[in-house]
Amino acid sequence: MSALAERLRSAARTDTGKVRARNEDAFLDLPERRLWVVADGMGGHERGALASRLIVDRLAGLPDERDLQVRVQGLRRCLHEINRRLHQQLTVTAERPDPVIGSTVVALLLEGARGACVWAGDSRCYLWRRGRLYQLSRDHSLEQQLLDRGELSPQQAARHPAAQALTRAIGVAEPLSLDILEFDIFPGDVFLLCSDGLYRELSVGALGAALSLPSPQLAIRRLFDEVLGGAARDNLSAVVVRP
Amino acid sequence: MNDPLAQLAAEAVADPDLTYFAFAAGARSGPRVPPLMPTSAALPEVLCGRYRIERLLGVGGMGAVYQACDLLREQFGDPQPYVALKTLGEDFAEYPDASALLYSEFALTSRLRHANVVQLHAFDIDPLSQRAFITLELLSGCTLDRFIDEHPAGAPWGDAREIGLALLEALAHAHAAGVLHGDLKPSNVMVGDQGLRLFDFGLGQAQENRLPGLPQLCRSRFAAWTLRYAAPELLDGEALSAAADIYALSCVLYELCTGRHPFRRLSGKQARAMQLQAEASVLAPPIARALQAGLAFDPARRASLEELLQAFRTAPQPSSRLMRWLGRWPA
């Protein structure tokens, strides 16, 4: 694949949205390394933005291996290290003894006909395959936990006052538990990584319609036009990959 | 800059509603110019028209360290024009003398010349954003927390001894120069091709009556630490001391040698309340004795750096592969 063709197989964008003062999201779009990431930071002042940037900058510095298992292992080790830094190794002040400095992360790694998705938190990975949308990641949120327990209906769970509270993220607790999904890649597959500021503003139909467009660049433009045409209450980030 | 200290001197009485954490405790020379106005603006991509921010290397509770390209060095064809660049976080913008804290770190660390202490290049202030920053050598390798994580049963004695001695000698040099570190922990130690480097004197202080005139962090106004490595007396509100540094370093060395925090990752205050003692059977007896003394909850009973150095210099190698495998040592 030529360098240009390689670059064109993915597209990414982030936006502060219409309400938030600062963008705490970060993304990584490295088609030449077959690595894509979205991170959604949290914490006061600039802490959330620093946490998400630290994740993407550190992951960008990982060695370029050709073995998917080795790459996944390196990525996991790096995320565990960042978690330790932002948690037990963090210098704190007496005024703020327990500062929140953390981030969600969802990463997509591809190698040949195999792929892996690694995540913590509620940033998502979707797969568009043969006209259907699949959510590959499962949110680490209270809403998802309530649904998994079967105690509440989706509507009830969504109305829970702390529905969007995260049950896992980088920098929040130890030990960190990352979820990993490995899968085969089929011709025509399209992947979407995104923060909750994007998927909460769009229907499943709107996500699918964007991913069915012929290029990642068109898909990104459609997704952002739709969200920014609405309330855009949160920061939003997306990466679209057509392997 | 001709006189950065003069530019930074804060007007501690200018506004009683502002909180100051430097200069508050007896700066000897009076302020000569008004304080810099801190800024909450985002970090510019290029600072002072010279340092282009490239990537974030680390985030602390108080600031961040980036890799930056020194455009001047690049212009002159330097094949390695990269530096590390440290700034304080926006949390500190509310303090009128935030830049003095960073200058204090620069002034203290610049007084140290040791192979195992990070070398700083310069302290500067970006004129447009008013951001103060330090440039320092860019270190390669891994931090000690990762090294410890990769040795869950403790580092091999040869490595532990080499690292331990380098760290102890670096801290002994700092203390001899009148500089206390204040935040010793594995992630403030880099182990790499260039050897070991102790860095981040951001909570450092000059020892009492040493280096007069330097801005002093006033811990009664601004207390900061890393909970699992802070000496219990620091958590009680006492001043930073050489003994507190020794407690933190003993925690690090114990973790290095055993793979475990000495007090199950509890704070010194919690461990003292529970009267815990670091488990020592996996250590060579001289090292065990020295580290347990270094971890004494009473600072007056704590081991000295010299005692720790002596133990690390003279402790025997494990007597056999079997003993090493068993993790036991001859008495």
Coordinates of C-alpha atoms in Angstrom, one line a residue, chain B residues 4-250:
Chain B
P4 CA 15.4 36.0 37.4
L5 CA 15.1 36.0 41.1
A6 CA 14.5 39.7 41.2
Q7 CA 11.9 39.4 38.5
L8 CA 10.2 36.6 40.5
A9 CA 10.3 38.2 43.9
A10 CA 6.7 38.2 45.0
E11 CA 5.0 41.1 46.9
A12 CA 3.8 39.1 49.8
V13 CA 1.9 41.9 51.4
A14 CA 0.4 43.3 48.2
D15 CA -3.0 41.6 48.6
P16 CA -3.9 39.8 51.8
D17 CA -6.5 37.7 50.0
L18 CA -3.9 36.0 47.8
T19 CA -2.2 32.9 49.0
Y20 CA 1.5 32.7 48.6
F21 CA 3.5 29.5 49.1
A22 CA 7.0 30.8 48.5
F23 CA 8.7 33.8 50.1
A24 CA 6.1 33.6 52.9
A25 CA 8.6 32.2 55.4
G26 CA 11.3 34.7 55.8
A27 CA 12.7 35.6 52.5
R28 CA 15.8 37.6 53.5
S29 CA 15.9 40.0 50.6
G30 CA 12.8 42.1 50.0
P31 CA 11.0 41.9 46.8
R32 CA 12.3 44.2 44.2
V33 CA 9.7 44.0 41.4
P34 CA 6.0 43.1 41.4
P35 CA 5.1 39.4 40.9
L36 CA 4.6 38.0 37.5
M37 CA 1.0 37.6 36.6
P38 CA 0.4 33.9 36.3
T39 CA -1.7 32.8 33.5
S40 CA -4.3 30.1 32.9
A41 CA -3.9 30.2 29.2
A42 CA -3.2 26.9 27.4
L43 CA 0.5 26.1 26.9
P44 CA 1.7 27.7 23.6
E45 CA 3.1 25.3 21.0
V46 CA 6.4 27.3 21.0
L47 CA 7.8 28.9 24.1
C48 CA 10.1 31.9 23.9
G49 CA 10.2 31.4 20.2
R50 CA 12.7 28.6 20.7
Y51 CA 11.2 25.5 22.3
R52 CA 8.6 23.6 20.3
I53 CA 6.5 21.3 22.4
E54 CA 6.5 17.9 20.9
R55 CA 4.9 15.4 23.3
L56 CA 3.9 15.0 26.9
L57 CA 6.3 12.8 28.8
G58 CA 4.7 12.9 32.3
V59 CA 2.1 14.5 34.4
G60 CA 2.5 15.2 38.1
G61 CA 0.1 16.6 40.7
M62 CA 1.7 20.0 40.2
G63 CA 2.8 20.2 36.6
A64 CA 3.8 18.4 33.4
V65 CA 7.0 17.6 31.6
Y66 CA 7.2 17.6 27.8
Q67 CA 9.7 16.7 25.2
A68 CA 10.5 19.8 23.3
C69 CA 12.7 20.6 20.3
D70 CA 15.2 23.4 20.8
L71 CA 14.8 25.2 17.5
L72 CA 18.1 27.1 18.0
R73 CA 20.1 23.9 18.3
E74 CA 18.2 22.4 15.4
Q75 CA 19.0 25.5 13.3
F76 CA 22.7 24.9 13.9
G77 CA 22.4 21.3 12.9
D78 CA 22.5 19.6 16.3
P79 CA 21.4 16.0 15.6
Q80 CA 20.0 15.8 19.1
P81 CA 18.2 19.1 19.6
Y82 CA 15.7 17.7 22.2
V83 CA 15.2 18.8 25.8
A84 CA 12.7 18.1 28.5
L85 CA 10.6 21.1 29.5
K86 CA 8.8 21.4 32.8
T87 CA 5.9 23.7 33.5
L88 CA 3.6 24.1 36.5
G89 CA 0.0 23.2 36.0
E90 CA -2.9 25.6 35.7
D91 CA -4.0 24.7 39.2
F92 CA -1.2 27.0 40.4
A93 CA -2.3 30.0 38.4
E94 CA -4.3 31.1 41.4
Y95 CA -1.0 31.5 43.3
P96 CA 0.6 34.9 42.6
D97 CA 4.1 33.5 43.2
A98 CA 3.7 30.2 41.3
S99 CA 6.7 30.9 39.1
A100 CA 8.8 31.3 42.3
L101 CA 8.1 27.7 43.1
L102 CA 9.5 26.6 39.8
Y103 CA 12.4 29.0 40.1
S104 CA 13.2 27.5 43.5
E105 CA 13.4 24.0 41.9
F106 CA 15.7 25.4 39.3
A107 CA 17.9 27.2 41.8
L108 CA 18.2 24.2 44.1
T109 CA 18.9 21.6 41.4
S110 CA 21.4 23.9 39.7
R111 CA 23.5 23.9 42.8
L112 CA 24.0 20.1 42.4
R113 CA 26.7 18.6 40.3
H114 CA 26.5 14.9 40.5
A115 CA 26.4 12.1 37.8
N116 CA 23.2 10.7 39.4
V117 CA 21.3 14.0 39.6
V118 CA 19.5 15.4 36.6
Q119 CA 21.2 18.4 34.9
L120 CA 19.0 21.5 34.3
H121 CA 19.7 23.8 31.4
A122 CA 17.8 27.0 32.1
F123 CA 14.8 28.7 33.7
D124 CA 12.8 31.0 31.5
I125 CA 9.5 32.8 31.1
D126 CA 7.6 32.9 27.8
P127 CA 6.9 36.6 27.3
L128 CA 3.6 36.1 25.6
S129 CA 1.9 33.6 27.8
Q130 CA 3.9 34.5 31.0
R131 CA 4.5 30.8 31.5
A132 CA 7.6 30.0 33.5
F133 CA 9.4 26.8 32.6
I134 CA 12.6 24.9 33.1
T135 CA 14.5 23.1 30.4
L136 CA 16.6 20.1 31.4
E137 CA 18.4 17.2 29.9
L138 CA 16.1 14.7 28.1
L139 CA 16.5 11.3 29.8
S140 CA 16.0 8.0 28.0
G141 CA 15.3 4.7 29.6
C142 CA 12.6 3.8 32.1
T143 CA 11.6 5.1 35.4
L144 CA 12.3 3.1 38.5
D145 CA 8.6 2.3 39.1
R146 CA 8.5 0.4 35.8
F147 CA 11.7 -1.4 36.7
I148 CA 10.2 -2.5 40.0
D149 CA 7.0 -3.5 38.3
E150 CA 9.1 -5.8 36.0
H151 CA 10.7 -7.4 39.0
P152 CA 7.8 -8.4 41.2
A153 CA 10.0 -10.6 43.4
G154 CA 12.6 -7.9 43.8
A155 CA 15.5 -6.9 41.5
P156 CA 18.5 -9.2 41.3
W157 CA 20.9 -8.1 44.1
G158 CA 23.6 -6.8 41.6
D159 CA 21.1 -4.4 40.0
A160 CA 19.5 -3.5 43.4
R161 CA 22.9 -2.7 44.8
E162 CA 24.0 -0.6 41.8
I163 CA 20.8 1.4 41.8
G164 CA 20.6 1.7 45.5
L165 CA 24.2 3.0 45.8
A166 CA 23.7 5.5 43.0
L167 CA 20.5 6.8 44.6
L168 CA 22.0 7.0 48.0
E169 CA 25.1 8.8 46.7
A170 CA 22.9 11.3 44.8
L171 CA 20.9 12.1 47.9
A172 CA 24.0 12.3 50.0
H173 CA 25.4 14.8 47.6
A174 CA 22.2 16.9 47.7
H175 CA 22.1 16.9 51.5
A176 CA 25.7 17.8 51.7
A177 CA 24.9 20.8 49.4
G178 CA 22.1 21.8 51.7
V179 CA 19.3 20.6 49.4
L180 CA 16.4 18.4 50.5
H181 CA 14.4 16.6 47.8
G182 CA 11.0 16.4 49.4
D183 CA 9.3 13.9 47.0
L184 CA 11.5 10.8 46.6
K185 CA 9.6 8.0 44.8
P186 CA 10.3 5.4 42.1
S187 CA 8.8 7.6 39.3
N188 CA 11.3 10.4 40.1
V189 CA 14.2 8.1 39.3
M190 CA 15.2 7.3 35.7
V191 CA 17.3 4.3 34.9
G192 CA 18.7 4.3 31.4
D193 CA 21.6 4.4 29.0
Q194 CA 23.0 7.5 30.7
G195 CA 23.0 5.8 34.1
L196 CA 20.7 6.6 37.0
R197 CA 19.2 10.1 37.4
L198 CA 17.3 11.5 40.4
F199 CA 15.0 14.3 39.2
D200 CA 12.1 16.5 40.2
F201 CA 13.2 18.6 43.1
G202 CA 9.9 20.5 42.7
L203 CA 9.1 20.1 46.4
G204 CA 12.7 20.5 47.4
Q205 CA 14.0 22.9 50.0
A206 CA 17.2 24.3 51.2
Q207 CA 18.1 23.0 54.6
E208 CA 17.7 25.5 57.4
N209 CA 20.3 28.3 57.3
R210 CA 21.7 27.0 54.1
L211 CA 21.4 29.0 50.8
P212 CA 20.0 32.1 52.4
G213 CA 18.0 34.4 50.2
L214 CA 16.6 31.6 48.0
P215 CA 12.8 31.5 47.8
Q216 CA 11.5 28.9 50.3
L217 CA 8.5 26.8 49.9
C218 CA 6.3 27.5 52.9
R219 CA 4.9 24.2 53.9
S220 CA 2.5 25.6 56.4
R221 CA 0.7 27.2 53.4
F222 CA 1.4 24.6 50.8
A223 CA 1.9 21.0 51.8
A224 CA 2.4 18.4 49.1
W225 CA 3.7 14.8 49.0
T226 CA 3.2 11.4 47.5
L227 CA 1.3 9.6 50.1
R228 CA 3.0 6.2 50.1
Y229 CA 6.5 7.6 50.3
A230 CA 5.9 10.6 52.7
A231 CA 7.4 10.2 56.2
P232 CA 4.7 10.1 58.9
E233 CA 5.9 13.3 60.5
L234 CA 5.5 15.2 57.2
L235 CA 1.8 14.0 57.1
D236 CA 1.6 15.4 60.7
G237 CA 2.5 18.8 59.4
E238 CA 6.2 18.9 60.4
A239 CA 8.8 20.6 58.2
L240 CA 10.7 18.7 55.6
S241 CA 14.0 17.3 56.9
A242 CA 16.8 15.1 55.8
A243 CA 15.3 12.3 57.9
A244 CA 12.0 12.6 55.9
D245 CA 14.0 12.1 52.6
I246 CA 15.7 9.1 54.2
Y247 CA 12.3 7.5 55.1
A248 CA 11.1 8.0 51.5
L249 CA 14.3 6.6 50.0
S250 CA 14.2 3.6 52.3

